[in-house]
């Protein structure tokens, strides 16, 4: 994704650990995968990551420079 840095700079950081960063989409940006507005972007930076989800959501994915990007959509 060419505009990754621009995308992330538009989002609000919510959580950060060594392996996972979570950003909230407070400005209604469109998901690059499905064009619907997404709720959060989860950036997984380790080779393996485990996520616990609080509720059911749809997830779009993208791989950027070896990091897995998860775009979450609540129902
Ligand atoms: Zn999507």
JSON list of C-alpha atoms and ligand atoms in Angstrom, two decimals:
[
{"chain": "A", "resi": 1, "resn": "UNK", "atom": "CA", "xyz": [0.00, 0.00, 0.00]},
{"chain": "A", "resi": 2, "resn": "UNK", "atom": "CA", "xyz": [1.66, 3.23, -1.13]},
{"chain": "A", "resi": 3, "resn": "UNK", "atom": "CA", "xyz": [-0.24, 5.51, 1.20]},
{"chain": "A", "resi": 4, "resn": "UNK", "atom": "CA", "xyz": [0.22, 3.44, 4.38]},
{"chain": "A", "resi": 5, "resn": "UNK", "atom": "CA", "xyz": [1.96, 6.22, 6.32]},
{"chain": "A", "resi": 6, "resn": "UNK", "atom": "CA", "xyz": [-0.72, 8.69, 5.29]},
{"chain": "A", "resi": 7, "resn": "UNK", "atom": "CA", "xyz": [-3.44, 6.23, 6.31]},
{"chain": "A", "resi": 8, "resn": "UNK", "atom": "CA", "xyz": [-1.95, 5.59, 9.75]},
{"chain": "A", "resi": 9, "resn": "UNK", "atom": "CA", "xyz": [-1.30, 9.28, 10.37]},
{"chain": "A", "resi": 10, "resn": "UNK", "atom": "CA", "xyz": [-5.05, 9.91, 9.92]},
{"chain": "A", "resi": 11, "resn": "UNK", "atom": "CA", "xyz": [-5.99, 7.33, 12.58]},
{"chain": "A", "resi": 12, "resn": "UNK", "atom": "CA", "xyz": [-6.03, 7.62, 16.37]},
{"chain": "A", "resi": 13, "resn": "UNK", "atom": "CA", "xyz": [-3.62, 5.30, 18.26]},
{"chain": "A", "resi": 14, "resn": "UNK", "atom": "CA", "xyz": [-5.45, 3.29, 20.93]},
{"chain": "A", "resi": 15, "resn": "UNK", "atom": "CA", "xyz": [-3.15, 0.48, 22.04]},
{"chain": "A", "resi": 16, "resn": "UNK", "atom": "CA", "xyz": [0.44, -0.43, 21.42]},
{"chain": "A", "resi": 17, "resn": "UNK", "atom": "CA", "xyz": [2.48, -3.42, 22.49]},
{"chain": "A", "resi": 18, "resn": "UNK", "atom": "CA", "xyz": [5.69, -4.94, 21.18]},
{"chain": "A", "resi": 19, "resn": "UNK", "atom": "CA", "xyz": [3.84, -6.92, 18.55]},
{"chain": "A", "resi": 20, "resn": "UNK", "atom": "CA", "xyz": [0.44, -5.32, 17.99]},
{"chain": "A", "resi": 21, "resn": "UNK", "atom": "CA", "xyz": [-0.70, -1.75, 17.40]},
{"chain": "A", "resi": 22, "resn": "UNK", "atom": "CA", "xyz": [-4.37, -0.77, 17.30]},
{"chain": "A", "resi": 23, "resn": "UNK", "atom": "CA", "xyz": [-5.63, 2.42, 15.68]},
{"chain": "A", "resi": 24, "resn": "UNK", "atom": "CA", "xyz": [-9.19, 3.72, 15.75]},
{"chain": "A", "resi": 25, "resn": "UNK", "atom": "CA", "xyz": [-10.70, 5.16, 12.60]},
{"chain": "A", "resi": 26, "resn": "UNK", "atom": "CA", "xyz": [-12.41, 8.25, 14.00]},
{"chain": "A", "resi": 27, "resn": "UNK", "atom": "CA", "xyz": [-12.56, 10.05, 10.67]},
{"chain": "A", "resi": 28, "resn": "UNK", "atom": "CA", "xyz": [-14.55, 7.51, 8.63]},
{"chain": "A", "resi": 29, "resn": "UNK", "atom": "CA", "xyz": [-11.78, 6.47, 6.24]},
{"chain": "A", "resi": 30, "resn": "UNK", "atom": "CA", "xyz": [-12.70, 3.81, 3.71]},
{"chain": "A", "resi": 31, "resn": "UNK", "atom": "CA", "xyz": [-11.23, 0.33, 4.06]},
{"chain": "A", "resi": 32, "resn": "UNK", "atom": "CA", "xyz": [-8.77, -0.26, 1.21]},
{"chain": "A", "resi": 33, "resn": "UNK", "atom": "CA", "xyz": [-10.08, -3.80, 0.77]},
{"chain": "A", "resi": 34, "resn": "UNK", "atom": "CA", "xyz": [-13.86, -3.31, 0.66]},
{"chain": "A", "resi": 35, "resn": "UNK", "atom": "CA", "xyz": [-14.35, 0.48, 0.51]},
{"chain": "A", "resi": 36, "resn": "UNK", "atom": "CA", "xyz": [-16.67, 0.50, 3.54]},
{"chain": "A", "resi": 37, "resn": "UNK", "atom": "CA", "xyz": [-15.64, 2.62, 6.53]},
{"chain": "A", "resi": 38, "resn": "UNK", "atom": "CA", "xyz": [-13.72, 0.49, 9.03]},
{"chain": "A", "resi": 39, "resn": "UNK", "atom": "CA", "xyz": [-13.67, 0.76, 12.84]},
{"chain": "A", "resi": 40, "resn": "UNK", "atom": "CA", "xyz": [-10.13, -0.16, 13.77]},
{"chain": "A", "resi": 41, "resn": "UNK", "atom": "CA", "xyz": [-6.83, -1.00, 12.10]},
{"chain": "A", "resi": 42, "resn": "UNK", "atom": "CA", "xyz": [-4.80, -3.69, 13.86]},
{"chain": "A", "resi": 43, "resn": "UNK", "atom": "CA", "xyz": [-1.16, -3.94, 12.80]},
{"chain": "A", "resi": 44, "resn": "UNK", "atom": "CA", "xyz": [0.45, -7.29, 13.66]},
{"chain": "A", "resi": 45, "resn": "UNK", "atom": "CA", "xyz": [4.22, -7.04, 13.62]},
{"chain": "A", "resi": 46, "resn": "UNK", "atom": "CA", "xyz": [5.36, -10.44, 14.87]},
{"chain": "A", "resi": 47, "resn": "UNK", "atom": "CA", "xyz": [5.56, -13.60, 12.81]},
{"chain": "A", "resi": 48, "resn": "UNK", "atom": "CA", "xyz": [2.81, -15.03, 15.01]},
{"chain": "A", "resi": 49, "resn": "UNK", "atom": "CA", "xyz": [0.20, -12.98, 16.84]},
{"chain": "A", "resi": 50, "resn": "UNK", "atom": "CA", "xyz": [-2.83, -13.94, 18.92]},
{"chain": "A", "resi": 51, "resn": "UNK", "atom": "CA", "xyz": [-5.80, -11.62, 19.18]},
{"chain": "A", "resi": 52, "resn": "UNK", "atom": "CA", "xyz": [-8.76, -11.92, 21.52]},
{"chain": "A", "resi": 53, "resn": "UNK", "atom": "CA", "xyz": [-11.90, -10.41, 20.02]},
{"chain": "A", "resi": 54, "resn": "UNK", "atom": "CA", "xyz": [-14.54, -8.85, 22.23]},
{"chain": "A", "resi": 55, "resn": "UNK", "atom": "CA", "xyz": [-17.37, -9.30, 19.77]},
{"chain": "A", "resi": 56, "resn": "UNK", "atom": "CA", "xyz": [-18.15, -10.60, 16.31]},
{"chain": "A", "resi": 57, "resn": "UNK", "atom": "CA", "xyz": [-16.70, -8.52, 13.52]},
{"chain": "A", "resi": 58, "resn": "UNK", "atom": "CA", "xyz": [-15.83, -8.74, 9.86]},
{"chain": "A", "resi": 59, "resn": "UNK", "atom": "CA", "xyz": [-12.15, -8.40, 9.08]},
{"chain": "A", "resi": 60, "resn": "UNK", "atom": "CA", "xyz": [-10.41, -7.31, 5.89]},
{"chain": "A", "resi": 61, "resn": "UNK", "atom": "CA", "xyz": [-6.69, -7.99, 5.63]},
{"chain": "A", "resi": 62, "resn": "UNK", "atom": "CA", "xyz": [-3.67, -6.60, 3.87]},
{"chain": "A", "resi": 63, "resn": "UNK", "atom": "CA", "xyz": [0.05, -7.37, 4.10]},
{"chain": "A", "resi": 64, "resn": "UNK", "atom": "CA", "xyz": [2.35, -4.33, 4.24]},
{"chain": "A", "resi": 65, "resn": "UNK", "atom": "CA", "xyz": [6.12, -4.88, 4.35]},
{"chain": "A", "resi": 66, "resn": "UNK", "atom": "CA", "xyz": [5.70, -8.11, 6.28]},
{"chain": "A", "resi": 67, "resn": "UNK", "atom": "CA", "xyz": [3.17, -6.75, 8.78]},
{"chain": "A", "resi": 68, "resn": "UNK", "atom": "CA", "xyz": [-0.37, -8.11, 8.72]},
{"chain": "A", "resi": 69, "resn": "UNK", "atom": "CA", "xyz": [-2.96, -5.33, 8.69]},
{"chain": "A", "resi": 70, "resn": "UNK", "atom": "CA", "xyz": [-6.46, -6.16, 9.90]},
{"chain": "A", "resi": 71, "resn": "UNK", "atom": "CA", "xyz": [-9.29, -3.76, 9.16]},
{"chain": "A", "resi": 72, "resn": "UNK", "atom": "CA", "xyz": [-12.21, -4.49, 11.48]},
{"chain": "A", "resi": 73, "resn": "UNK", "atom": "CA", "xyz": [-15.87, -3.88, 10.74]},
{"chain": "A", "resi": 74, "resn": "UNK", "atom": "CA", "xyz": [-18.47, -4.23, 13.50]},
{"chain": "A", "resi": 75, "resn": "UNK", "atom": "CA", "xyz": [-21.84, -5.62, 12.55]},
{"chain": "B", "resi": 1, "resn": "LIG", "atom": "ZN1", "xyz": [-13.09, -3.88, 4.70]}
]
